[in-house]
mmCIF file of C-alpha atoms in Angstrom:
data_model
loop_
_atom_site.group_PDB
_atom_site.id
_atom_site.type_symbol
_atom_site.label_atom_id
_atom_site.label_comp_id
_atom_site.label_asym_id
_atom_site.label_seq_id
_atom_site.Cartn_x
_atom_site.Cartn_y
_atom_site.Cartn_z
ATOM 1 C CA MET A 187 2.705 -6.013 24.121
ATOM 2 C CA ASP A 188 -0.028 -3.670 24.920
ATOM 3 C CA ALA A 189 0.796 -1.028 22.342
ATOM 4 C CA VAL A 190 1.076 -3.862 19.462
ATOM 5 C CA LEU A 191 -2.074 -5.329 20.228
ATOM 6 C CA GLU A 192 -3.684 -2.095 20.267
ATOM 7 C CA LYS A 193 -3.080 -1.855 16.471
ATOM 8 C CA TYR A 194 -5.054 -4.979 15.672
ATOM 9 C CA ILE A 195 -7.960 -5.535 18.144
ATOM 10 C CA PRO A 196 -10.383 -3.280 19.651
ATOM 11 C CA SER A 197 -8.753 -1.517 22.730
ATOM 12 C CA ALA A 198 -11.113 -2.890 25.275
ATOM 13 C CA ALA A 199 -10.010 -6.442 24.439
ATOM 14 C CA VAL A 200 -6.271 -5.713 25.031
ATOM 15 C CA PRO A 201 -5.999 -5.933 28.765
ATOM 16 C CA LEU A 202 -7.553 -9.556 28.561
ATOM 17 C CA CYS A 203 -5.728 -10.698 25.681
ATOM 18 C CA VAL A 204 -2.335 -9.699 27.328
ATOM 19 C CA GLU A 205 -3.215 -11.707 30.238
ATOM 20 C CA LEU A 206 -3.820 -14.693 28.052
ATOM 21 C CA ILE A 207 -0.761 -14.509 26.351
ATOM 22 C CA LYS A 208 1.316 -13.942 29.547
ATOM 23 C CA LYS A 209 -0.563 -16.774 31.431
ATOM 24 C CA ASN A 210 -0.027 -19.189 28.475
ATOM 25 C CA GLY A 211 3.422 -18.403 27.541
ATOM 26 C CA VAL A 212 2.393 -17.574 23.959
ATOM 27 C CA HIS A 213 5.160 -16.058 21.545
ATOM 28 C CA LEU A 214 2.698 -14.120 19.321
ATOM 29 C CA LYS A 215 3.845 -13.608 15.655
ATOM 30 C CA ILE A 216 1.600 -11.141 13.558
ATOM 31 C CA VAL A 217 2.553 -12.316 9.808
ATOM 32 C CA ASN A 218 1.379 -10.849 6.521
ATOM 33 C CA GLN A 219 -2.007 -11.972 5.058
ATOM 34 C CA ARG A 220 -2.033 -15.588 4.185
ATOM 35 C CA VAL A 221 -5.206 -16.698 1.952
ATOM 36 C CA THR A 222 -5.386 -20.153 3.439
ATOM 37 C CA ARG A 223 -5.554 -19.452 7.027
ATOM 38 C CA HIS A 224 -6.407 -16.635 9.565
ATOM 39 C CA GLY A 225 -3.861 -18.008 12.169
ATOM 40 C CA ASP A 226 -2.219 -21.075 13.595
ATOM 41 C CA TYR A 227 -0.747 -22.415 16.856
ATOM 42 C CA ARG A 228 2.368 -24.672 17.190
ATOM 43 C CA GLN A 229 4.191 -26.042 19.933
ATOM 44 C CA MET A 230 8.041 -25.671 19.061
ATOM 45 C CA PRO A 231 10.841 -28.051 19.374
ATOM 46 C CA ASP A 232 12.064 -26.561 22.442
ATOM 47 C CA GLY A 233 8.473 -26.564 24.110
ATOM 48 C CA SER A 234 7.498 -22.830 23.808
ATOM 49 C CA HIS A 235 4.097 -22.013 22.044
ATOM 50 C CA GLN A 236 3.799 -19.955 19.073
ATOM 51 C CA ILE A 237 0.832 -18.483 17.708
ATOM 52 C CA THR A 238 0.743 -16.750 14.271
ATOM 53 C CA VAL A 239 -2.296 -14.404 13.223
ATOM 54 C CA ASN A 240 -2.712 -12.573 9.933
ATOM 55 C CA ALA A 241 -1.979 -8.739 10.152
ATOM 56 C CA GLY A 242 -5.499 -7.925 8.757
ATOM 57 C CA THR A 243 -7.399 -4.536 9.160
ATOM 58 C CA ASN A 244 -10.439 -6.263 10.660
ATOM 59 C CA PRO A 245 -10.041 -6.117 14.433
ATOM 60 C CA TYR A 246 -12.946 -8.582 15.224
ATOM 61 C CA ARG A 247 -11.508 -11.244 13.077
ATOM 62 C CA PHE A 248 -7.994 -10.782 14.499
ATOM 63 C CA LEU A 249 -9.377 -10.942 17.989
ATOM 64 C CA ILE A 250 -11.563 -14.078 17.354
ATOM 65 C CA THR A 251 -8.569 -15.793 15.630
ATOM 66 C CA LEU A 252 -6.114 -14.845 18.269
ATOM 67 C CA VAL A 253 -8.482 -16.274 20.992
ATOM 68 C CA HIS A 254 -9.298 -19.423 18.786
ATOM 69 C CA GLU A 255 -5.511 -20.166 18.660
ATOM 70 C CA ILE A 256 -4.976 -19.647 22.353
ATOM 71 C CA ALA A 257 -8.116 -22.086 22.698
ATOM 72 C CA HIS A 258 -5.869 -24.833 21.048
ATOM 73 C CA LEU A 259 -3.001 -24.293 23.411
ATOM 74 C CA VAL A 260 -5.126 -24.285 26.368
ATOM 75 C CA ALA A 261 -7.107 -27.383 25.347
ATOM 76 C CA PHE A 262 -4.175 -29.340 24.636
ATOM 77 C CA LYS A 263 -2.693 -28.354 27.968
ATOM 78 C CA THR A 264 -5.875 -29.182 29.978
ATOM 79 C CA TYR A 265 -6.871 -32.243 28.097
ATOM 80 C CA SER A 266 -3.773 -33.772 26.483
ATOM 81 C CA ARG A 267 -2.444 -33.618 22.661
ATOM 82 C CA ARG A 268 -4.604 -36.674 21.826
ATOM 83 C CA ILE A 269 -7.687 -34.697 21.682
ATOM 84 C CA LYS A 270 -9.269 -33.817 18.177
ATOM 85 C CA PRO A 271 -8.088 -30.026 17.276
ATOM 86 C CA HIS A 272 -11.492 -28.820 16.908
ATOM 87 C CA GLY A 273 -13.229 -31.438 18.917
ATOM 88 C CA LYS A 274 -15.457 -31.002 21.823
ATOM 89 C CA GLU A 275 -12.734 -30.116 24.215
ATOM 90 C CA TRP A 276 -11.408 -27.289 22.054
ATOM 91 C CA LYS A 277 -15.008 -25.873 21.576
ATOM 92 C CA ARG A 278 -15.705 -25.835 25.340
ATOM 93 C CA THR A 279 -12.315 -24.084 25.850
ATOM 94 C CA PHE A 280 -12.827 -21.669 22.971
ATOM 95 C CA THR A 281 -16.304 -20.644 24.194
ATOM 96 C CA SER A 282 -15.278 -20.152 27.713
ATOM 97 C CA LEU A 283 -12.139 -17.861 26.517
ATOM 98 C CA MET A 284 -14.306 -15.911 24.264
ATOM 99 C CA LEU A 285 -17.278 -15.211 26.732
ATOM 100 C CA PRO A 286 -15.581 -12.153 28.467
ATOM 101 C CA PHE A 287 -15.038 -10.579 25.111
ATOM 102 C CA ILE A 288 -18.726 -10.676 23.701
ATOM 103 C CA ASN A 289 -19.890 -7.568 24.992
ATOM 104 C CA THR A 290 -20.595 -4.009 23.570
ATOM 105 C CA GLN A 291 -17.253 -2.594 24.781
ATOM 106 C CA VAL A 292 -15.403 -5.110 22.356
ATOM 107 C CA PHE A 293 -17.917 -5.876 19.521
ATOM 108 C CA PRO A 294 -20.425 -3.694 17.772
ATOM 109 C CA SER A 295 -23.952 -4.575 19.052
ATOM 110 C CA GLU A 296 -25.089 -6.083 15.632
ATOM 111 C CA LEU A 297 -22.148 -8.914 15.688
ATOM 112 C CA LEU A 298 -23.438 -10.012 19.320
ATOM 113 C CA PRO A 299 -26.340 -12.133 18.316
ATOM 114 C CA LEU A 300 -24.289 -13.923 15.599
ATOM 115 C CA LEU A 301 -21.647 -14.492 17.996
ATOM 116 C CA ALA A 302 -23.830 -15.792 20.707
ATOM 117 C CA LEU A 303 -25.246 -18.354 18.110
ATOM 118 C CA HIS A 304 -21.717 -19.181 16.775
ATOM 119 C CA PHE A 305 -20.259 -19.790 20.172
ATOM 120 C CA LYS A 306 -23.309 -22.444 21.026
ATOM 121 C CA ASN A 307 -20.890 -24.777 18.886
ATOM 122 C CA PRO A 308 -18.019 -22.971 17.419
ATOM 123 C CA LYS A 309 -16.716 -24.289 13.923
ATOM 124 C CA ALA A 310 -13.272 -24.836 12.942
ATOM 125 C CA SER A 311 -13.267 -21.360 11.294
ATOM 126 C CA SER A 312 -15.406 -18.633 11.727
ATOM 127 C CA ASP A 313 -15.485 -18.420 7.731
ATOM 128 C CA THR A 314 -17.600 -21.542 7.738
ATOM 129 C CA ASP A 315 -20.286 -19.730 9.739
ATOM 130 C CA ALA A 316 -21.679 -18.122 6.507
ATOM 131 C CA ARG A 317 -23.963 -15.314 8.748
ATOM 132 C CA LEU A 318 -20.830 -14.523 10.807
ATOM 133 C CA ALA A 319 -18.414 -14.404 7.776
ATOM 134 C CA LEU A 320 -20.667 -11.915 6.029
ATOM 135 C CA ALA A 321 -21.257 -9.875 9.066
ATOM 136 C CA LEU A 322 -17.619 -9.642 9.924
ATOM 137 C CA GLY A 323 -16.883 -8.820 6.271
ATOM 138 C CA VAL A 324 -18.594 -5.417 6.815
ATOM 139 C CA TYR A 325 -15.590 -4.506 8.679
ATOM 140 C CA ASP A 326 -12.934 -5.763 6.053
ATOM 141 C CA PRO A 327 -11.090 -2.852 4.184
ATOM 142 C CA PRO A 328 -12.907 -2.221 0.774
ATOM 143 C CA SER A 329 -12.250 -4.724 -2.082
ATOM 144 C CA ASP A 330 -13.828 -5.750 -5.290
ATOM 145 C CA ASP A 331 -13.874 -9.420 -4.213
ATOM 146 C CA LYS A 332 -17.329 -11.154 -3.624
ATOM 147 C CA PHE A 333 -18.494 -14.355 -2.221
ATOM 148 C CA ILE A 334 -19.002 -17.339 -4.233
ATOM 149 C CA PHE A 335 -22.752 -16.866 -3.587
ATOM 150 C CA GLU A 336 -22.770 -13.562 -4.884
ATOM 151 C CA ILE A 337 -21.157 -14.742 -8.474
ATOM 152 C CA PRO A 338 -24.101 -15.334 -10.884
ATOM 153 C CA PHE A 339 -24.624 -18.775 -12.458
ATOM 154 C CA GLY A 340 -22.049 -19.082 -15.279
ATOM 155 C CA GLY A 341 -20.077 -16.385 -13.882
ATOM 156 C CA VAL A 342 -16.364 -16.252 -14.155
ATOM 157 C CA PHE A 343 -13.959 -15.757 -11.233
ATOM 158 C CA ARG A 344 -10.270 -15.829 -10.275
ATOM 159 C CA LEU A 345 -8.904 -17.302 -7.008
ATOM 160 C CA TYR A 346 -5.670 -15.822 -5.116
ATOM 161 C CA ASN A 347 -3.612 -18.433 -6.976
ATOM 162 C CA GLY A 348 -4.641 -17.157 -10.311
ATOM 163 C CA LYS A 349 -6.567 -19.968 -11.395
ATOM 164 C CA ILE A 350 -9.964 -19.287 -13.294
ATOM 165 C CA PHE A 351 -13.118 -20.670 -12.801
ATOM 166 C CA LYS A 352 -16.866 -20.597 -13.701
ATOM 167 C CA ARG A 353 -19.496 -21.041 -11.286
ATOM 168 C CA GLY A 354 -22.068 -23.969 -11.787
ATOM 169 C CA ASN A 355 -25.063 -25.299 -9.844
ATOM 170 C CA ARG A 356 -25.493 -25.328 -5.970
ATOM 171 C CA ARG A 357 -25.456 -28.675 -4.044
ATOM 172 C CA VAL A 358 -26.513 -28.744 -0.567
ATOM 173 C CA LYS A 359 -23.938 -26.611 1.122
ATOM 174 C CA ARG A 360 -21.453 -25.982 -1.804
ATOM 175 C CA TYR A 361 -21.084 -24.510 -5.329
ATOM 176 C CA GLU A 362 -19.793 -26.701 -8.203
ATOM 177 C CA CYS A 363 -17.097 -24.649 -10.056
ATOM 178 C CA VAL A 364 -15.235 -25.795 -13.104
ATOM 179 C CA GLU A 365 -11.437 -24.639 -13.486
ATOM 180 C CA LEU A 366 -11.452 -23.336 -17.151
ATOM 181 C CA ALA A 367 -7.844 -24.453 -17.801
ATOM 182 C CA THR A 368 -8.484 -28.068 -17.124
ATOM 183 C CA GLY A 369 -12.158 -28.688 -16.946
ATOM 184 C CA ARG A 370 -12.210 -30.219 -13.583
ATOM 185 C CA MET A 371 -14.848 -29.820 -11.117
ATOM 186 C CA TYR A 372 -14.344 -28.292 -7.514
ATOM 187 C CA LEU A 373 -16.630 -27.612 -4.793
ATOM 188 C CA PHE A 374 -16.462 -24.043 -3.135
ATOM 189 C CA SER A 375 -18.031 -22.870 0.157
ATOM 190 C CA PRO A 376 -20.711 -20.230 -0.679
ATOM 191 C CA ASN A 377 -18.622 -17.721 1.408
ATOM 192 C CA ALA A 378 -15.214 -18.286 -0.305
ATOM 193 C CA LYS A 379 -13.951 -15.018 -1.217
ATOM 194 C CA VAL A 380 -13.064 -14.495 -4.872
ATOM 195 C CA GLU A 381 -12.348 -11.919 -7.577
ATOM 196 C CA PRO A 382 -15.146 -11.505 -10.193
ATOM 197 C CA ILE A 383 -13.853 -11.294 -13.917
ATOM 198 C CA SER A 384 -16.419 -9.550 -16.322
#
């Protein structure tokens, strides 16, 4: 287990992650990159616990996702399965599980203030925390993809599924974008990653 995790997370985080996985009886599956999610937790029909995490090359995002999913398992065990998946019980659990990792041995010092702020009230996805998502993106492999907020008004972009959109006005938190093939309007998070088309 240690050797596998060494490929995906900072080495200083490996012993504690191995402990969390063993203590909670987690079957960890590392899967190919999925665009719609970074990871998920499932209780299997036989009662075992499976966590899947995308095999990305960003060790910090992988670590946050892994602990996020373990927090679901621990929160359900502690409070019952009737709690909201990203409710106050999960937030409390996620924060307490992440605290031992938030230090300069695991994360670069420039991420620490953003992580401290994020874990005062963690979101369902670190991607919805725009500042943290941008800071984590620095550690992603090089790509031509851009965030929606970087696409100019009227700029055209493509999604992972091949659909093409034109960026419109910003509403309070999201951007209006028109799908060119259908003329339908969609709302996009400012930090959604897309492929610009010149």
